[in-house]
CSV table of C-alpha atoms in Angstrom, one decimal:
chain,number,residue,atom,x,y,z
U,1,TYR,CA,0.0,0.0,0.0
U,2,ALA,CA,2.7,2.4,1.0
U,3,VAL,CA,4.7,1.8,-2.2
U,4,SER,CA,1.9,1.7,-4.7
U,5,GLY,CA,0.2,4.8,-3.2
U,6,ASN,CA,3.5,6.6,-2.7
U,7,LEU,CA,2.8,7.3,1.0
U,8,GLN,CA,6.1,8.9,1.4
U,9,ALA,CA,5.2,11.7,-1.1
U,10,VAL,CA,1.8,12.0,0.7
U,11,LEU,CA,3.5,12.6,4.0
U,12,ASP,CA,6.1,15.0,2.5
U,13,GLU,CA,3.3,17.3,1.2
U,14,TYR,CA,1.2,16.9,4.4
U,15,VAL,CA,4.0,17.8,6.8
U,16,HIS,CA,5.1,20.8,4.5
U,17,MET,CA,1.4,22.2,4.6
U,18,LEU,CA,1.0,21.5,8.3
U,19,LYS,CA,4.1,23.5,9.1
U,20,ASP,CA,2.7,26.5,7.2
U,21,TRP,CA,-0.8,26.0,8.5
U,22,ARG,CA,0.3,25.9,12.1
U,23,GLY,CA,2.4,29.1,11.6
U,24,PHE,CA,5.8,27.7,11.9
U,25,LEU,CA,8.3,29.6,9.7
U,26,SER,CA,11.3,27.4,10.6
U,27,ALA,CA,11.6,23.7,10.4
U,28,GLY,CA,13.5,23.0,13.7
U,29,GLY,CA,12.7,22.7,17.3
U,30,THR,CA,11.2,20.0,19.5
U,31,GLY,CA,8.0,21.9,20.1
U,32,ILE,CA,7.3,22.2,16.4
U,33,VAL,CA,7.7,18.4,15.9
U,34,THR,CA,5.4,17.8,18.8
U,35,ASP,CA,2.7,20.1,17.5
U,36,LEU,CA,2.9,18.6,14.0
U,37,ALA,CA,2.6,15.1,15.3
U,38,ASP,CA,-0.4,16.0,17.6
U,39,THR,CA,-2.2,17.6,14.7
U,40,ALA,CA,-1.6,14.6,12.4
U,41,PHE,CA,-2.7,12.3,15.2
U,42,SER,CA,-5.9,14.3,15.8
U,43,ALA,CA,-6.7,14.0,12.0
U,44,LEU,CA,-6.1,10.2,11.8
U,45,SER,CA,-7.9,9.4,15.1
U,46,LEU,CA,-11.2,10.8,13.9
U,47,ARG,CA,-13.9,8.3,14.5
U,48,THR,CA,-16.6,7.4,12.1
U,49,VAL,CA,-20.2,8.6,12.9
U,50,SER,CA,-23.6,7.2,12.5
U,51,TYR,CA,-26.4,9.2,10.8
U,52,PHE,CA,-30.0,8.4,11.0
U,53,THR,CA,-32.7,8.9,8.4
U,54,ASP,CA,-36.5,8.5,8.7
U,55,ILE,CA,-38.1,6.9,5.8
U,56,PRO,CA,-42.0,7.2,5.7
U,57,ARG,CA,-44.0,4.2,4.4
U,58,ALA,CA,-47.6,4.2,3.5
U,59,ALA,CA,-49.3,0.9,4.4
U,60,ASP,CA,-52.9,-0.2,5.5
U,61,GLY,CA,-54.3,3.2,5.3
U,62,GLY,CA,-51.6,4.8,7.6
U,63,ILE,CA,-48.1,5.9,7.6
U,64,THR,CA,-45.1,4.3,9.5
U,65,VAL,CA,-41.7,5.8,9.9
U,66,ASP,CA,-38.8,3.4,9.4
U,67,ARG,CA,-35.6,4.7,10.9
U,68,GLN,CA,-32.4,3.6,9.4
U,69,SER,CA,-28.8,4.1,10.4
U,70,MET,CA,-25.8,4.8,8.1
U,71,ARG,CA,-22.1,4.9,8.9
U,72,GLY,CA,-20.3,8.0,7.7
U,73,ARG,CA,-16.9,6.9,6.3
U,74,PHE,CA,-16.6,9.3,3.4
U,75,ALA,CA,-18.2,12.7,4.5
U,76,ILE,CA,-18.7,14.5,7.7
U,77,ARG,CA,-20.6,17.5,8.8
U,78,PHE,CA,-19.0,20.5,10.5
U,79,GLY,CA,-20.6,21.2,13.8
U,80,ASP,CA,-23.0,18.9,15.6
U,81,GLN,CA,-26.0,20.5,17.4
U,82,ALA,CA,-26.5,17.2,19.3
U,83,ILE,CA,-23.1,17.8,21.1
U,84,GLU,CA,-22.9,20.5,23.6
U,85,GLY,CA,-20.3,22.7,25.2
U,86,GLU,CA,-16.5,21.9,25.1
U,87,GLN,CA,-17.1,18.6,23.5
U,88,ARG,CA,-18.8,20.2,20.5
U,89,GLN,CA,-15.8,22.6,20.0
U,90,GLN,CA,-13.3,19.7,20.3
U,91,ARG,CA,-15.2,17.7,17.7
U,92,ALA,CA,-15.4,20.7,15.3
U,93,GLN,CA,-11.5,21.1,15.8
U,94,GLN,CA,-10.8,17.5,15.1
U,95,ALA,CA,-13.1,17.5,12.0
U,96,SER,CA,-11.2,20.5,10.7
U,97,HIS,CA,-7.8,18.8,11.3
U,98,ALA,CA,-9.0,15.6,9.5
U,99,PHE,CA,-10.5,17.4,6.5
U,100,ASN,CA,-7.3,19.4,6.2
U,101,SER,CA,-5.4,16.2,5.7
U,102,PRO,CA,-5.0,13.7,2.8
U,103,PHE,CA,-7.1,11.1,4.8
U,104,TRP,CA,-10.8,10.9,5.3
U,105,PRO,CA,-13.2,12.7,5.4
U,106,PHE,CA,-13.1,13.8,1.8
U,107,VAL,CA,-16.3,15.8,1.9
U,108,MET,CA,-17.2,18.5,4.5
U,109,THR,CA,-20.8,19.7,4.8
U,110,THR,CA,-21.5,22.9,6.7
U,111,THR,CA,-24.1,25.6,7.1
U,112,SER,CA,-23.2,29.4,7.1
U,113,ILE,CA,-21.3,28.8,10.3
U,114,GLY,CA,-18.4,27.4,8.0
U,115,GLN,CA,-18.3,30.3,5.6
U,116,GLU,CA,-16.1,32.7,7.5
U,117,GLY,CA,-12.8,32.5,9.4
U,118,LEU,CA,-12.2,28.8,8.8
U,119,ASP,CA,-9.6,27.2,6.6
U,120,PHE,CA,-10.6,24.2,4.4
U,121,HIS,CA,-8.0,24.8,1.6
U,122,LEU,CA,-5.2,22.3,2.4
U,123,TYR,CA,-6.8,19.4,0.4
U,124,SER,CA,-9.9,20.9,-1.2
U,125,HIS,CA,-10.4,23.2,-4.2
U,126,SER,CA,-14.1,22.6,-4.9
U,127,VAL,CA,-17.2,24.2,-3.4
U,128,VAL,CA,-20.7,22.9,-3.9
U,129,HIS,CA,-23.3,25.5,-3.1
U,130,TRP,CA,-26.5,23.7,-1.9
U,131,ASN,CA,-28.4,27.0,-2.0
U,132,LEU,CA,-27.2,30.4,-3.2
U,133,PRO,CA,-26.4,33.2,-0.7
U,134,GLY,CA,-28.3,36.4,-0.9
U,135,ASN,CA,-25.3,38.7,-1.4
U,136,PRO,CA,-21.8,38.7,-3.0
U,137,VAL,CA,-20.1,39.0,0.3
U,138,ASP,CA,-21.4,35.6,1.5
U,139,LEU,CA,-20.4,34.1,-1.9
U,140,GLU,CA,-16.9,35.3,-1.5
U,141,GLN,CA,-16.7,34.2,2.0
U,142,ARG,CA,-17.8,30.7,1.1
U,143,GLU,CA,-15.4,30.2,-1.7
U,144,GLY,CA,-12.6,32.0,0.2
U,145,ARG,CA,-12.4,28.9,2.4
U,146,VAL,CA,-10.6,27.0,-0.2
U,147,HIS,CA,-9.0,29.9,-2.1
U,148,ARG,CA,-6.1,30.6,0.2
U,149,TYR,CA,-2.3,30.5,0.6
U,150,LYS,CA,-0.7,27.5,-1.0
U,151,GLY,CA,-4.2,26.1,-1.6
U,152,HIS,CA,-4.8,22.6,-3.1
U,153,ALA,CA,-5.3,23.9,-6.6
U,154,ILE,CA,-2.1,25.9,-6.4
U,155,ARG,CA,-0.1,23.0,-5.3
U,156,LYS,CA,-1.5,20.7,-8.0
U,157,ASN,CA,-0.4,23.3,-10.7
U,158,VAL,CA,3.0,23.7,-9.0
U,159,ALA,CA,3.5,19.9,-9.0
U,160,ALA,CA,2.4,19.6,-12.6
U,161,THR,CA,5.0,22.2,-13.8
U,162,CYS,CA,7.8,22.1,-11.3
U,163,ALA,CA,8.1,18.3,-10.4
U,164,GLU,CA,11.7,18.1,-11.7
U,165,ALA,CA,12.9,20.5,-8.9
U,166,ALA,CA,11.5,18.1,-6.3
U,167,PHE,CA,13.7,15.2,-7.5
U,168,ALA,CA,16.8,17.3,-7.5
U,169,ALA,CA,16.1,18.6,-3.9
U,170,THR,CA,18.0,17.2,-0.9
U,171,GLY,CA,15.5,18.6,1.7
U,172,ASP,CA,11.8,19.6,1.5
U,173,PRO,CA,10.7,18.8,-2.0
U,174,TRP,CA,7.8,21.2,-1.8
U,175,GLU,CA,10.1,24.1,-0.9
U,176,ALA,CA,12.2,23.3,-3.9
U,177,MET,CA,9.1,23.2,-6.2
U,178,PHE,CA,7.9,26.5,-5.0
U,179,ARG,CA,11.4,28.1,-5.3
U,180,HIS,CA,11.3,26.9,-9.0
U,181,ALA,CA,7.7,28.2,-9.4
U,182,VAL,CA,9.0,31.7,-8.1
U,183,GLN,CA,11.5,31.7,-11.0
U,184,THR,CA,8.8,30.9,-13.6
U,185,VAL,CA,6.4,33.8,-12.9
U,186,ARG,CA,6.9,37.1,-14.5
U,187,GLU,CA,6.7,39.2,-11.3
U,188,ALA,CA,7.4,36.9,-8.3
U,189,ASP,CA,6.0,38.4,-5.1
U,190,GLU,CA,4.0,37.1,-2.1
U,191,VAL,CA,0.8,36.8,-4.2
U,192,GLU,CA,2.1,34.7,-7.2
U,193,PRO,CA,2.8,31.7,-7.1
U,194,TYR,CA,1.5,31.3,-3.4
U,195,TRP,CA,-2.1,32.6,-3.9
U,196,VAL,CA,-2.4,32.6,-7.7
U,197,TYR,CA,-0.7,30.3,-10.1
U,198,SER,CA,-2.0,29.4,-13.5
U,199,PRO,CA,0.9,28.6,-15.8
U,200,SER,CA,0.5,27.1,-19.3
U,201,GLY,CA,0.4,23.5,-18.0
U,202,ALA,CA,-2.1,24.2,-15.2
U,203,VAL,CA,-4.3,21.2,-14.3
U,204,ALA,CA,-6.5,22.6,-11.5
U,205,ARG,CA,-8.5,25.7,-10.5
U,206,ILE,CA,-11.1,26.6,-7.9
U,207,GLU,CA,-14.2,24.7,-8.8
U,208,ARG,CA,-17.7,26.1,-8.2
U,209,TYR,CA,-20.7,23.7,-8.4
U,210,VAL,CA,-24.3,25.0,-8.1
U,211,PRO,CA,-26.9,22.3,-8.5
U,212,MET,CA,-30.0,24.0,-10.2
U,213,LEU,CA,-32.7,23.3,-12.6
U,214,PRO,CA,-32.7,24.9,-16.1
U,215,PHE,CA,-34.8,28.0,-16.4
U,216,SER,CA,-35.2,28.2,-12.6
U,217,ARG,CA,-34.8,31.4,-10.6
U,218,GLU,CA,-31.4,30.2,-9.4
U,219,VAL,CA,-30.0,30.6,-13.0
U,220,SER,CA,-30.6,34.3,-13.0
U,221,LYS,CA,-29.7,34.7,-9.4
U,222,LEU,CA,-26.3,33.1,-10.0
U,223,GLU,CA,-25.8,35.3,-12.9
U,224,ARG,CA,-26.6,38.4,-10.8
U,225,LEU,CA,-24.4,37.2,-8.0
U,226,LEU,CA,-21.3,36.7,-10.2
U,227,ARG,CA,-21.9,40.1,-11.7
U,228,ASP,CA,-22.3,41.7,-8.2
U,229,VAL,CA,-19.0,39.9,-7.1
U,230,ALA,CA,-17.0,42.0,-9.5
U,231,THR,CA,-18.6,45.2,-8.4
U,232,TYR,CA,-18.3,44.2,-4.7
U,233,ARG,CA,-14.5,44.0,-5.2
U,234,LEU,CA,-14.5,47.6,-6.3
U,235,SER,CA,-16.1,48.7,-3.1
U,236,PHE,CA,-13.5,47.5,-0.6
U,237,GLY,CA,-12.8,50.2,1.9
U,238,GLN,CA,-15.6,52.5,0.6
U,239,PRO,CA,-18.3,53.9,2.9
U,240,ARG,CA,-21.9,52.6,2.2
U,241,GLN,CA,-20.8,49.7,0.1
U,242,GLU,CA,-24.2,48.3,-0.7
U,243,GLU,CA,-25.4,51.6,-2.3
U,244,LEU,CA,-22.2,51.8,-4.3
U,245,ILE,CA,-22.6,48.2,-5.6
U,246,ARG,CA,-26.3,48.9,-6.6
U,247,TYR,CA,-25.2,52.1,-8.4
U,248,LEU,CA,-22.4,50.5,-10.4
U,249,ALA,CA,-24.3,47.4,-11.2
U,250,GLY,CA,-27.0,49.2,-13.0
U,251,ARG,CA,-24.7,51.4,-15.0
U,252,ALA,CA,-21.8,49.4,-16.1
U,253,SER,CA,-21.1,46.1,-18.0
U,254,GLU,CA,-18.6,43.4,-16.9
U,255,ASP,CA,-16.0,44.7,-19.3
U,256,ASP,CA,-16.4,48.3,-18.1
U,257,LEU,CA,-16.1,47.1,-14.5
U,258,ALA,CA,-12.9,45.1,-15.3
U,259,VAL,CA,-11.3,48.3,-16.8
U,260,VAL,CA,-12.3,50.4,-13.7
U,261,ALA,CA,-11.0,47.7,-11.4
U,262,GLN,CA,-7.7,47.7,-13.2
U,263,ARG,CA,-7.3,51.5,-12.9
U,264,LEU,CA,-8.5,51.8,-9.3
U,265,ARG,CA,-7.1,48.6,-7.6
U,266,VAL,CA,-4.6,49.0,-4.8
U,267,ASP,CA,-1.5,46.7,-5.2
U,268,LEU,CA,-0.6,45.4,-1.8
U,269,SER,CA,2.3,43.2,-3.0
U,270,PRO,CA,5.5,43.7,-1.1
U,271,ALA,CA,7.9,46.1,-2.7
U,272,ASP,CA,10.8,44.7,-4.5
U,273,VAL,CA,13.9,45.9,-2.6
U,274,ASP,CA,16.5,44.5,-5.1
């Protein structure tokens, strides 16, 4: 299993990402090793859960409810209302650690509680919107959970175009690949290739899935939301943002908004001191 699945490469990537995710800038120290080991142990020790579903059945002029249980070995929900207090917080933290690992669960379901302030980007680059939010801010918050520093899509593209650097490395192969990726971008900074990286050989991107029926209201709502997202990005730091969004949305096309955004954007990339 370890040989055919290349478990060593899996663990190389996992430890590299854990070091960044846990905020360790250096690679040495006993405390760092202990913290990384504890986080990995928390992810691997997540127990499977049982879900119950009620199936109504009509028979003999009445309705009976047949309750069936299912073991959750592939997906997990974030937050459990049936658990209270400190135990609920511990379960949520363990679920986050497990989802941000190359091991199960591979699907995380959550309500709006999971759309702000949480990281789900280490091993996920797809978001399925069960229902559409009411405003572009919430849409950005949802998809921002997987569109983050050294996200899964970023690393897949780096691996697809810079793999040779890993074979030549004597230390962390992912450090070597990102150093090579920095040399391939036109203007290397703290944004590219760590937040955005789409070379000619790119194989991955942030994926958005919205299950909806053709000609339903969700179709036009999604079009409006995507249009408003572009306008919303223009309103950062402005007073009365909602009024500005409504004003621009009714008076400018997407192409016009793109031109305005290019002219008015504030570049927060670190200055080149060389």
